[in-house]
Coordinates of C-alpha atoms and ligand atoms in Angstrom, one line a residue:
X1050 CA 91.6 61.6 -3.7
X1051 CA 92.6 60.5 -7.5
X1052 CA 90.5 61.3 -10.3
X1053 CA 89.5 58.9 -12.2
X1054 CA 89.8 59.9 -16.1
X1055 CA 86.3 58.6 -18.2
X1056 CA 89.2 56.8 -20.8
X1057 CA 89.8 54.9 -17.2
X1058 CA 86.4 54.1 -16.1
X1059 CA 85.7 52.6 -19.3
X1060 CA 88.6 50.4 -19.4
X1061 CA 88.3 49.8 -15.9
X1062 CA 84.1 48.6 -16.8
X1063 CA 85.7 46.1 -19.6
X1064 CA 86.5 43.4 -16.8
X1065 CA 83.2 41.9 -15.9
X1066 CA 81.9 41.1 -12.5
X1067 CA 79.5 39.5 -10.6
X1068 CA 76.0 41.1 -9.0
X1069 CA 76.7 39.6 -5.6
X1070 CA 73.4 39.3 -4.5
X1071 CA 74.8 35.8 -2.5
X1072 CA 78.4 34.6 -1.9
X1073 CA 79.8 31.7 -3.5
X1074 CA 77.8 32.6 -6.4
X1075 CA 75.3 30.8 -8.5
X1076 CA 77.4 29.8 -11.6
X1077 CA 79.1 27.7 -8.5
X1078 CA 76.4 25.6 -7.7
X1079 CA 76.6 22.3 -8.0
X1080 CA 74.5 19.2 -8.3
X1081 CA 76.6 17.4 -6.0
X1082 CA 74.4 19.2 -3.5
X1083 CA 70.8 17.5 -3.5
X1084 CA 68.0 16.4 -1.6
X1085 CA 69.9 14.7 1.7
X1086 CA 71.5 17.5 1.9
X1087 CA 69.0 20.3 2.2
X1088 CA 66.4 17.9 4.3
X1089 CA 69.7 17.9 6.8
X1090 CA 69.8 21.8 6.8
X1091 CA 66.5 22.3 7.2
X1092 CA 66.2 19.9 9.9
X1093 CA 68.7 22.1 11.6
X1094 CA 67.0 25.4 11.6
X1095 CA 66.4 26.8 14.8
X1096 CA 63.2 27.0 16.3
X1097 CA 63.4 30.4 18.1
X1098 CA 64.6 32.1 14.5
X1099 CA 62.1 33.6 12.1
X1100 CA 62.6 33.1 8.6
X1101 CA 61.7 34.4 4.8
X1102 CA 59.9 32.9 2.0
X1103 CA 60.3 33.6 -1.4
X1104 CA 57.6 32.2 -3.9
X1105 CA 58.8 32.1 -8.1
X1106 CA 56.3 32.3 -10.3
X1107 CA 57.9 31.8 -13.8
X1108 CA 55.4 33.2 -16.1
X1109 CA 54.3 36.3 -17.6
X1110 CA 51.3 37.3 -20.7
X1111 CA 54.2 39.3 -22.6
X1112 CA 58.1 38.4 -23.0
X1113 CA 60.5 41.5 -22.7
X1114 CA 62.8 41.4 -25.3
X1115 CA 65.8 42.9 -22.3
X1116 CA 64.6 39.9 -19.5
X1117 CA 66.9 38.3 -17.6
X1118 CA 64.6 36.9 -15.1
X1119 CA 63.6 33.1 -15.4
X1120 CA 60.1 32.8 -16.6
X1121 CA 58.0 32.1 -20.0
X1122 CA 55.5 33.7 -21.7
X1123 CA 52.1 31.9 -21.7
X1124 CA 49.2 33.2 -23.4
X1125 CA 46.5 31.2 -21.3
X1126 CA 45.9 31.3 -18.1
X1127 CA 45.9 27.3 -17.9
X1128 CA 49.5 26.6 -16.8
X1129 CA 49.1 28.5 -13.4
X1130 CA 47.0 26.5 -11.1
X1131 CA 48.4 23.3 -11.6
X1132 CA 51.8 24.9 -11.2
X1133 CA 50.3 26.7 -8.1
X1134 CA 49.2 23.4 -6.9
X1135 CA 52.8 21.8 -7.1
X1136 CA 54.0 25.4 -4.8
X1137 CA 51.6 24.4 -2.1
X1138 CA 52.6 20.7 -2.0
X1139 CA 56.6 22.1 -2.4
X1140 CA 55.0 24.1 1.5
X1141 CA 54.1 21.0 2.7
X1142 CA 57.2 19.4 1.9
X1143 CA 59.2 22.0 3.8
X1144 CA 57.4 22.1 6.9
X1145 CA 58.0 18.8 6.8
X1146 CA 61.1 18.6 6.3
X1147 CA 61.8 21.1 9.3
X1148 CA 59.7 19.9 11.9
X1149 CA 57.9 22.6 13.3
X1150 CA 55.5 25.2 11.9
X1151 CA 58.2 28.9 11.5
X1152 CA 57.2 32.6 12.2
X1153 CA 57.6 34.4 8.7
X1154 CA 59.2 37.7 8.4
X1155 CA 58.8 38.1 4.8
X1156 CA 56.9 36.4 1.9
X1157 CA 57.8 37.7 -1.3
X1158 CA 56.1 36.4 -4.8
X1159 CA 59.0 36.9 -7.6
X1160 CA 58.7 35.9 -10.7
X1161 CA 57.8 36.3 -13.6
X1162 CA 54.8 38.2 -13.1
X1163 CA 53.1 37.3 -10.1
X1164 CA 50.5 40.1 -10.9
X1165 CA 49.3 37.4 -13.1
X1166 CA 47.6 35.4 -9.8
X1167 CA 43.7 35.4 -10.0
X1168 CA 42.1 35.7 -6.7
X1169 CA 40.9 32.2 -5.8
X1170 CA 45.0 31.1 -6.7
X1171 CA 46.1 33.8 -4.2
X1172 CA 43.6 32.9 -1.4
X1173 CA 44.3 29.2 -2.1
X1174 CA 48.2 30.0 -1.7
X1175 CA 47.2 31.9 1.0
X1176 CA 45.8 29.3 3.1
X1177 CA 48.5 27.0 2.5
X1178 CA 51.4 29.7 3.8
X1179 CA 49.0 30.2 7.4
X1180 CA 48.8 25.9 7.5
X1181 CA 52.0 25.5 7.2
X1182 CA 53.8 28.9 8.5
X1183 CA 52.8 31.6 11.0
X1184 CA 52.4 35.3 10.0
X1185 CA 52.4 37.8 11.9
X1186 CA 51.7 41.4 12.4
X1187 CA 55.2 42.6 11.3
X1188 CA 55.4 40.0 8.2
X1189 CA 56.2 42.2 5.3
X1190 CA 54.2 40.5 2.6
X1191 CA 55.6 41.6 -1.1
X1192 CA 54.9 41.2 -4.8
X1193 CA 56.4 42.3 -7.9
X1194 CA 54.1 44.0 -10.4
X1195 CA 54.1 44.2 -14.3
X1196 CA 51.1 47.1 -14.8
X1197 CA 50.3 45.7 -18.1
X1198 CA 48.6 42.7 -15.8
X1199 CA 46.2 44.5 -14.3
X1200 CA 42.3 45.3 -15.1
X1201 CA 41.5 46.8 -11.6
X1202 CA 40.3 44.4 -10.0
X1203 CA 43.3 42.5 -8.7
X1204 CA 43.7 45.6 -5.8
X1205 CA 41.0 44.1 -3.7
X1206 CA 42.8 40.3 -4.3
X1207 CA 45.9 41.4 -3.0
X1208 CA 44.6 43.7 0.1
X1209 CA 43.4 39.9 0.8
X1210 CA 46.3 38.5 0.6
X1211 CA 47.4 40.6 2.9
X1212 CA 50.1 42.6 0.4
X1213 CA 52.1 45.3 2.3
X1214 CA 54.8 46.3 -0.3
X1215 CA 54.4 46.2 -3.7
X1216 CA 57.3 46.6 -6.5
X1217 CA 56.3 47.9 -9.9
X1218 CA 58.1 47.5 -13.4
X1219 CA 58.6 50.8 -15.5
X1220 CA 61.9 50.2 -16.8
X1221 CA 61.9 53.0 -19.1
X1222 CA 58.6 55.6 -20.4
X1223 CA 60.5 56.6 -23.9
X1224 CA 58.3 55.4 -26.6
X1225 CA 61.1 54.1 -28.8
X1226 CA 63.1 52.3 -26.1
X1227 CA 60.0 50.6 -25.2
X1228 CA 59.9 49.7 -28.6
X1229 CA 62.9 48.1 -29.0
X1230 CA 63.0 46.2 -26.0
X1231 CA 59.5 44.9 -26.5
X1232 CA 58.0 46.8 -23.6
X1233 CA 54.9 48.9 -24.2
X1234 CA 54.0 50.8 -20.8
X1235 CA 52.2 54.2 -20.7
X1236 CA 53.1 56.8 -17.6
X1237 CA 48.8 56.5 -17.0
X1238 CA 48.8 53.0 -16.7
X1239 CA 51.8 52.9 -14.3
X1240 CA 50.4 56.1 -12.6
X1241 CA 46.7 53.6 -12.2
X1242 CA 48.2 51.1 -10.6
X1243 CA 50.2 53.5 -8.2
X1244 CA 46.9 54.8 -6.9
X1245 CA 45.2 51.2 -6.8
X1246 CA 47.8 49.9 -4.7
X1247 CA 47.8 53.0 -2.3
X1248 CA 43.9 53.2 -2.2
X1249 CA 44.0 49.4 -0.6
X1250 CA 47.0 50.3 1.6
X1251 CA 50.0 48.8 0.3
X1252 CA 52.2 51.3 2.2
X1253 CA 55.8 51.5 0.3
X1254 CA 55.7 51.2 -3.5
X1255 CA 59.1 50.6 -5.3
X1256 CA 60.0 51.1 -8.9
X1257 CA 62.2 49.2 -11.3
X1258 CA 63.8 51.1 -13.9
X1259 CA 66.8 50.4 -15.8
X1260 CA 69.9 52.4 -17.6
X1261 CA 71.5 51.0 -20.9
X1262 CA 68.9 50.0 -22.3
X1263 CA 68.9 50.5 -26.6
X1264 CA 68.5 53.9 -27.7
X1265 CA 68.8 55.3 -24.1
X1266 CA 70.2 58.3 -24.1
X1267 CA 71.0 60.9 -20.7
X1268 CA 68.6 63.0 -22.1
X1269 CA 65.6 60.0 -22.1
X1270 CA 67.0 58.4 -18.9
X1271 CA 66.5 61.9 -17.1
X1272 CA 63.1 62.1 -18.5
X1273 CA 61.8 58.4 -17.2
X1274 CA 63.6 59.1 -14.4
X1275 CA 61.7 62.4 -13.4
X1276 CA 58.2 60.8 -14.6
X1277 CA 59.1 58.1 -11.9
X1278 CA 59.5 60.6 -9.0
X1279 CA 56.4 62.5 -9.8
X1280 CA 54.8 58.9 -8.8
X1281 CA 56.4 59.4 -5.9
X1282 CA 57.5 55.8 -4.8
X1283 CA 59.3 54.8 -1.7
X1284 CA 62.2 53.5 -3.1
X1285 CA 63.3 52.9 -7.3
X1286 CA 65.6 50.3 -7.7
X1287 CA 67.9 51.6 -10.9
X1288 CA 69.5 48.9 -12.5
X1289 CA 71.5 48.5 -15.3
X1290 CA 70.9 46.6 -17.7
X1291 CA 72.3 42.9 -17.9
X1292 CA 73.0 42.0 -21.5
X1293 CA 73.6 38.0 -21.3
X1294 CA 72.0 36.7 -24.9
X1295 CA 74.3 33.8 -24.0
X1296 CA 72.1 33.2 -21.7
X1297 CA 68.6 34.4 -22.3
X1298 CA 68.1 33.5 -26.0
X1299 CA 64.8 36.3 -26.0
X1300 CA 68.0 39.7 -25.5
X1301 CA 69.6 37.7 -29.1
X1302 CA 66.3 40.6 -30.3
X1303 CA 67.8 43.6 -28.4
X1304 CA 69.2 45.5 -31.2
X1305 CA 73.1 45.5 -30.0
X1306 CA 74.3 48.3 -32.2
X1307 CA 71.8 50.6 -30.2
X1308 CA 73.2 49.5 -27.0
X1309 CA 74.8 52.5 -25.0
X1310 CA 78.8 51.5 -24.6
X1311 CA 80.2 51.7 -20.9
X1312 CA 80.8 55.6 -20.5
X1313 CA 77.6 56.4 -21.7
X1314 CA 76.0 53.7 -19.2
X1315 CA 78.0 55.3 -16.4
X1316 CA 76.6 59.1 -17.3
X1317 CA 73.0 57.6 -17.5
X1318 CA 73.5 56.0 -13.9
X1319 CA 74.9 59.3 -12.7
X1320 CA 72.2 61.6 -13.9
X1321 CA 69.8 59.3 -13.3
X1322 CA 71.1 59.5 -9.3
X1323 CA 71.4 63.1 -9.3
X1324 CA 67.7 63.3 -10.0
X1325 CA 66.7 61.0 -7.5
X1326 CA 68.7 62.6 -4.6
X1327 CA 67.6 66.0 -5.7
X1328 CA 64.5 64.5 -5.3
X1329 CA 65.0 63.5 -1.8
X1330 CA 65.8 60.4 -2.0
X1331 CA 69.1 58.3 -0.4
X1332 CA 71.7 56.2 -2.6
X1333 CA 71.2 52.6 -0.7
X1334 CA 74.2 50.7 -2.0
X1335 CA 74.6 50.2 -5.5
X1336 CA 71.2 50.8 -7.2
X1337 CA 68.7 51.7 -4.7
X1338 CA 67.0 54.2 -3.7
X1339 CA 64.7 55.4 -1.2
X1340 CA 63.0 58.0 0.8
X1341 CA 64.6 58.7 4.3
X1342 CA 61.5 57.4 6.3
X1343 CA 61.3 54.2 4.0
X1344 CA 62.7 51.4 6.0
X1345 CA 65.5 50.1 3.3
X1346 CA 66.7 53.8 4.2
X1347 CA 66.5 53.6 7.7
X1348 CA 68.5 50.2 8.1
X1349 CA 71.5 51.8 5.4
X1350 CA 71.6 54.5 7.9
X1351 CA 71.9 51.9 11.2
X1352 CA 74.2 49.7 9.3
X1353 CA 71.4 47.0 9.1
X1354 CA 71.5 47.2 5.2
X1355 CA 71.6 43.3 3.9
X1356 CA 72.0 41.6 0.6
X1357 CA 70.1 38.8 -1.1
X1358 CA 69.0 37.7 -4.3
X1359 CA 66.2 40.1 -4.4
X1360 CA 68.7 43.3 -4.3
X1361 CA 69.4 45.2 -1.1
X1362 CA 66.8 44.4 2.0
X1363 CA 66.5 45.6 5.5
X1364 CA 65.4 41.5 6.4
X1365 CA 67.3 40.5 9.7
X1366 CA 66.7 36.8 8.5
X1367 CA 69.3 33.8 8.0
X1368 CA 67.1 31.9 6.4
X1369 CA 65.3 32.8 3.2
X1370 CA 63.5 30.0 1.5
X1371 CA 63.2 29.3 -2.2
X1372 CA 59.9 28.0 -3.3
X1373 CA 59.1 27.2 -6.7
X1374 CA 60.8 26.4 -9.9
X1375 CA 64.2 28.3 -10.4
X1376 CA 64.0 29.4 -6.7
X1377 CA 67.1 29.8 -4.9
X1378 CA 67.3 29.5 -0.7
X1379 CA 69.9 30.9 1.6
X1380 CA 70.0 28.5 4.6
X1381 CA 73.1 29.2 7.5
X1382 CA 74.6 26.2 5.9
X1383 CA 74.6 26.7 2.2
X1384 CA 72.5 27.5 -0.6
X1385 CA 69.8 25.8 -2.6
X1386 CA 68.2 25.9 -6.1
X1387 CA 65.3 24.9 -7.1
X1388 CA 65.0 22.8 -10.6
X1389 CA 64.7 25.5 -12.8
X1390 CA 62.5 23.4 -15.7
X1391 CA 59.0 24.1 -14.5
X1392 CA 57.9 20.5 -15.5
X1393 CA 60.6 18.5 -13.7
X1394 CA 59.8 20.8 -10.7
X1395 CA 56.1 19.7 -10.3
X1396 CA 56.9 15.8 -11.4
X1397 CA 59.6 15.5 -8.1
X1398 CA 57.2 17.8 -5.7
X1399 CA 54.5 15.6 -7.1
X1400 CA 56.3 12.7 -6.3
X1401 CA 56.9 13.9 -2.4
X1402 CA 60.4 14.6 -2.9
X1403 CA 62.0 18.3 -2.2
X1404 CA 62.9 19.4 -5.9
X1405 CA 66.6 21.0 -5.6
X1406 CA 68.9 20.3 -8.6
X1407 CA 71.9 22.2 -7.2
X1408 CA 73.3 24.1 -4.7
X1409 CA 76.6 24.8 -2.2
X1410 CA 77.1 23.8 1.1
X1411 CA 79.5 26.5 2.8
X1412 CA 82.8 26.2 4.3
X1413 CA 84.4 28.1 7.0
X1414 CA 85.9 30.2 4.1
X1415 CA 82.9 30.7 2.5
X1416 CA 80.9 32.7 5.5
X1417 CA 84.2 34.9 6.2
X1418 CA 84.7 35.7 2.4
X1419 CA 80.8 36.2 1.9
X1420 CA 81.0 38.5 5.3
X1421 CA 83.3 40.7 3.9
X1422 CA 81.5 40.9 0.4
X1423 CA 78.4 41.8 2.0
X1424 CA 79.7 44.5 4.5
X1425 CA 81.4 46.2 0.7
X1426 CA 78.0 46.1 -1.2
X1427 CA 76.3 47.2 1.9
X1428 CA 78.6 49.5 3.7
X1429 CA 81.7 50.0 1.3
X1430 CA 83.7 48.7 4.3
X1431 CA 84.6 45.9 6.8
X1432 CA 87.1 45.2 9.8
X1433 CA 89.2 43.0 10.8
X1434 CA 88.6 43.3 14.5
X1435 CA 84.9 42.5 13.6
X1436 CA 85.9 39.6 11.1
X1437 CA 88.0 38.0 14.2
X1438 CA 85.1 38.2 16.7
X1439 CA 82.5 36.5 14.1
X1440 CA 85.0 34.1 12.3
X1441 CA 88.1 34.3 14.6
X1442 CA 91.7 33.5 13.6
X1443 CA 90.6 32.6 10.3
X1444 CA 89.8 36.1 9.9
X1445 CA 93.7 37.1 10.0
X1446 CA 94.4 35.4 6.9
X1447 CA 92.6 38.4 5.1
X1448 CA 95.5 40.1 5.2
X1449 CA 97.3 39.0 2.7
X1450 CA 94.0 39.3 0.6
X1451 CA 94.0 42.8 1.9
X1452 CA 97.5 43.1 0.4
X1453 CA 97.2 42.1 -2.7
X1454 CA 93.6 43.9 -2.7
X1455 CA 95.5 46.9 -2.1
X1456 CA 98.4 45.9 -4.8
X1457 CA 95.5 45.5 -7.8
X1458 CA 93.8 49.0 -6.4
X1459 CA 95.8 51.1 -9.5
X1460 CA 93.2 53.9 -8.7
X1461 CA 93.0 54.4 -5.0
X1462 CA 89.5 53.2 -5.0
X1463 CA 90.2 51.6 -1.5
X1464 CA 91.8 52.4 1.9
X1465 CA 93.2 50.6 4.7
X1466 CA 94.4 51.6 8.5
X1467 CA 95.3 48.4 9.1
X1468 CA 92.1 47.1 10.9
X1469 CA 89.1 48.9 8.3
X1470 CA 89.1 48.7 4.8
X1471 CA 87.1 50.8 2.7
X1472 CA 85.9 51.9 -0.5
X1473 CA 86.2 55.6 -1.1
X1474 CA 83.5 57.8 -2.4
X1475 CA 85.0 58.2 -5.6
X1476 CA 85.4 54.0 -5.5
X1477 CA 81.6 53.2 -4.8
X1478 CA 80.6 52.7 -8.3
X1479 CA 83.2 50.1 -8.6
X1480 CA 82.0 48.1 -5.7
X1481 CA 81.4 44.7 -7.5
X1482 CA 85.0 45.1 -8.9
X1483 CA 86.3 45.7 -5.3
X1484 CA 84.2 43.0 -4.3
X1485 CA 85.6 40.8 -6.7
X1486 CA 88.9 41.0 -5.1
X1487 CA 88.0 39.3 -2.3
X1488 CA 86.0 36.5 -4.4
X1489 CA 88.5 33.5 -3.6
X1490 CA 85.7 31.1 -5.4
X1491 CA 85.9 33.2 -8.6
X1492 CA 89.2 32.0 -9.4
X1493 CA 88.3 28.3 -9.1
X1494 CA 86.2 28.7 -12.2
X1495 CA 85.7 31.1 -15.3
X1496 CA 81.9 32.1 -15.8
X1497 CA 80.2 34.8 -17.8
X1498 CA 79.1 38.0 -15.7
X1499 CA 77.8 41.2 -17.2
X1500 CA 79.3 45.2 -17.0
X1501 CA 80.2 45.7 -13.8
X1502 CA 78.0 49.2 -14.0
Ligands
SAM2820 C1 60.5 40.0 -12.3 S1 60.7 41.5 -13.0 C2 59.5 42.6 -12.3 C3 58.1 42.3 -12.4 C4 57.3 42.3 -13.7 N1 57.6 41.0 -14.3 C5 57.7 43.4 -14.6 O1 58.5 43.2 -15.5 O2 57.1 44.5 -14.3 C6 62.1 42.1 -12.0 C7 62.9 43.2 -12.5 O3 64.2 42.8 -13.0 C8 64.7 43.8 -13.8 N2 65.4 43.1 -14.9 C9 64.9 42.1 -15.7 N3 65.8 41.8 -16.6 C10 66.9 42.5 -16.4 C11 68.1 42.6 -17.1 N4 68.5 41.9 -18.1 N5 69.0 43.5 -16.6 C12 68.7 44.2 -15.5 N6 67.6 44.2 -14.9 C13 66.6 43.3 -15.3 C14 63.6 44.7 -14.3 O4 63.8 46.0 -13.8 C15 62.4 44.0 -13.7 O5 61.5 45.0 -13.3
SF4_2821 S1 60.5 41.9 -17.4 FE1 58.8 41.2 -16.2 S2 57.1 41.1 -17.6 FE2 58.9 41.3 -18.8 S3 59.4 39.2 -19.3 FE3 60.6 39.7 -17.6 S4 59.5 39.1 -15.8 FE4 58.1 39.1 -17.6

């Protein structure tokens, strides 16, 4: 095994890369891809299949100075039900569309803050999803959580709901990183809302927290990082943070000059993982975590780990669909987004039409290249022999890829026996970068990625 000097991580961090969480990705979506196009694929899902649902909700009572996440800050509540209303009719439209009435594995509301729903909106939404879908008893039901929402009483509206996982922002408990990214949380609020969600069953809690933030230092990051396992959530999902101000206009007010440079991000990743496995917990790909019984840890174990725009996710399912504005879906034959402008979303789903403004219909290529991707960010490895019995003889043009992967691989980050390829321990940091070498689309067009740690 080579060590790798830090002079050569740094330099090796300079080349940015994408997150991977879908393959083409987004930045080569199209508009060319519309309407027609994903009534035809949705007219093709199969019956017998269950599927996901993933619900947007692009709006939050604060505006995080370090978000990268698509949503506005509202200060009234007024915007939400008739923007609730236009998700409901965007359900109808989809069953529709398909024909029949799918089983759901998952529902997931993503925003945004979510947290924000009153109860009448989430019984409302609710009822629409058991109309149109069918739940049942093994449909994980999910919702992402920003503590400063919460009063106490929202527990009860989401045990309605029927909420089985929850996910819960921290980012980071230092006083004066909070600060400067515009992110006032106390470890007693968080620690509230912990045991709220326990006391009405929620049964696997993760935490967000993030590295590079301004002003972080190893020293803070170990302390956030140790608050957050005294919470004791099932999994923490430890990002790093995504600086695109080209972007998201609102990180133009994240004080650069306080931003920690590449080495310094990669120490605060590495202590923060330390703590976390002293802790107990696994490393699940790239920046997750979980407890050995939790089920994200379970499937990493089995090889069952997948990837998707939420992060890493033990969900079996081909199909995950995008509802809402800025909502992206991952159908078997491509991918769709969602008109990202929340008032041209509700003016098409108001007029009856399905509101995609882009997306990518795959090609052969596509699903072997996205294959192999996947099985890196999941497993750090993939075969040949398997590529050949899921794509066949398209798969043995990978070996020239493999080749030249190999010839670009200055640090010995990657191996191959001439069937497996893989990513050695030393290399699993650098994952998106190996990744990126098998990224045929990336080359078609220059876009704008962040750090690759
Ligand atoms: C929709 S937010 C979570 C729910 C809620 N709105 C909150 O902030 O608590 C999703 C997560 O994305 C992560 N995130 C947002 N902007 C990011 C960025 N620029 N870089 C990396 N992670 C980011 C944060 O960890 C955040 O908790
Ligand atoms: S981090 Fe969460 S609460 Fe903050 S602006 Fe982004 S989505 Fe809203």
């Amino acid at each position: 095994m080579k060590n790798i000097s830090e002079a050569e991580i740094v330099s090796r961090l300079s080349a940015p890369v994408p997150r991977y969480t879908s393959y083409p990705t987004a930045p080569h979506f199209h508009d060319g891809v519309g309407e027609a196009e994903y009534g035809k694929w949705l007219r093709q899902l199969p019956e017998h299949e269950g599927l996901s649902l993933y619900i947007h909700v692009p709006f939050c009572d604060r505006m995080c100075w370090f978000c990268g996440c698509h949503t506005k800050q509202i200060n009234r509540y007024d915007p939400i039900p008739p923007y609730l209303s236009a998700v409901r009719q965007e359900i109808v439209l989809l069953r529709d569309a398909i024909g029949f009435s799918p089983s759901l594995n998952r529902v997931h509301l993503g925003g945004g803050s979510p947290s924000m729903l009153r109860r009448d909106d989430l019984e409302r939404l609710r009822t629409s999803i058991d109309t149109h879908f069918h739940l049942h008893e093994g449909t994980e039901i999910s919702i992402e959580i920003d503590p400063s929402d919460l009063s106490g009483e929202e527990f009860a509206a989401y045990k309605a709901f029927g909420v089985t996982r929850a996910s819960i922002g921290v980012q980071d408990f230092d006083e004066r990183v909070q600060e400067a990214i515009n992110r006032p949380q106390t470890f007693m609020q968080t620690a509230a809302v912990v045991e709220g969600l326990r006391g009405v069953g929620v049964r696997s809690l993760n935490i967000d927290a993030l590295y590079g933030l301004p002003y972080q230092t190893e020293e803070t990051v170990a302390q956030s990082i140790e608050q957050v396992r005294t919470l004791e959530p099932d999994r923490v999902a430890l990002f790093g943070y995504a600086h695109v101000p080209w972007m998201k206009p609102n990180q133009k007010l994240i004080p650069e000059a306080a931003l920690p440079d590449a080495l310094a991000r990669v120490r605060q990743a590495n202590v923060a993982s330390d703590i976390l496995q002293d802790g107990g917990y696994l490393p699940i790909g790239m920046d997750h975590f979980a407890l050995p019984q939790d089920s994200l840890a379970i499937a990493a174990v089995e090889g069952r780990l997948r990837r998707n725009f939420q992060g890493y996710t033990d969900d079996p399912c081909a199909t995950l669909l995008g509802v809402g504005a800025s909502s992206i879906g991952h159908l078997p034959a491509g991918y769709i987004q969602n008109d990202t402008a929340t008032g041209n979303y509700m003016r098409t789903v108001a007029s009856g039409r399905l509101p995609v403004s882009r997306g990518i219909a795959l090609t052969d290529e596509d699903k072997l290249h996205a294959d192999i991707i996947e099985n890196l960010m999941c497993r750090y490895a993939f075969s040949i022999s398997a590529l050949r019995r899921d794509h066949g003889p398209l798969a043995d043009r990978i070996a020239s890829h493999i080749q030249d992967a190999l010839d670009a691989d200055a640090h010995d980050l990657a191996i191959f026996d001439g069937d497996t390829f893989w990513i050695q321990p030393h290399g699993h940091g650098f994952v998106r970068t190996v990744a990126s070498w098998f990224d045929t689309r990336m080359k078609e067009k220059a876009a704008r990625y962040s750090m690759a740690v």
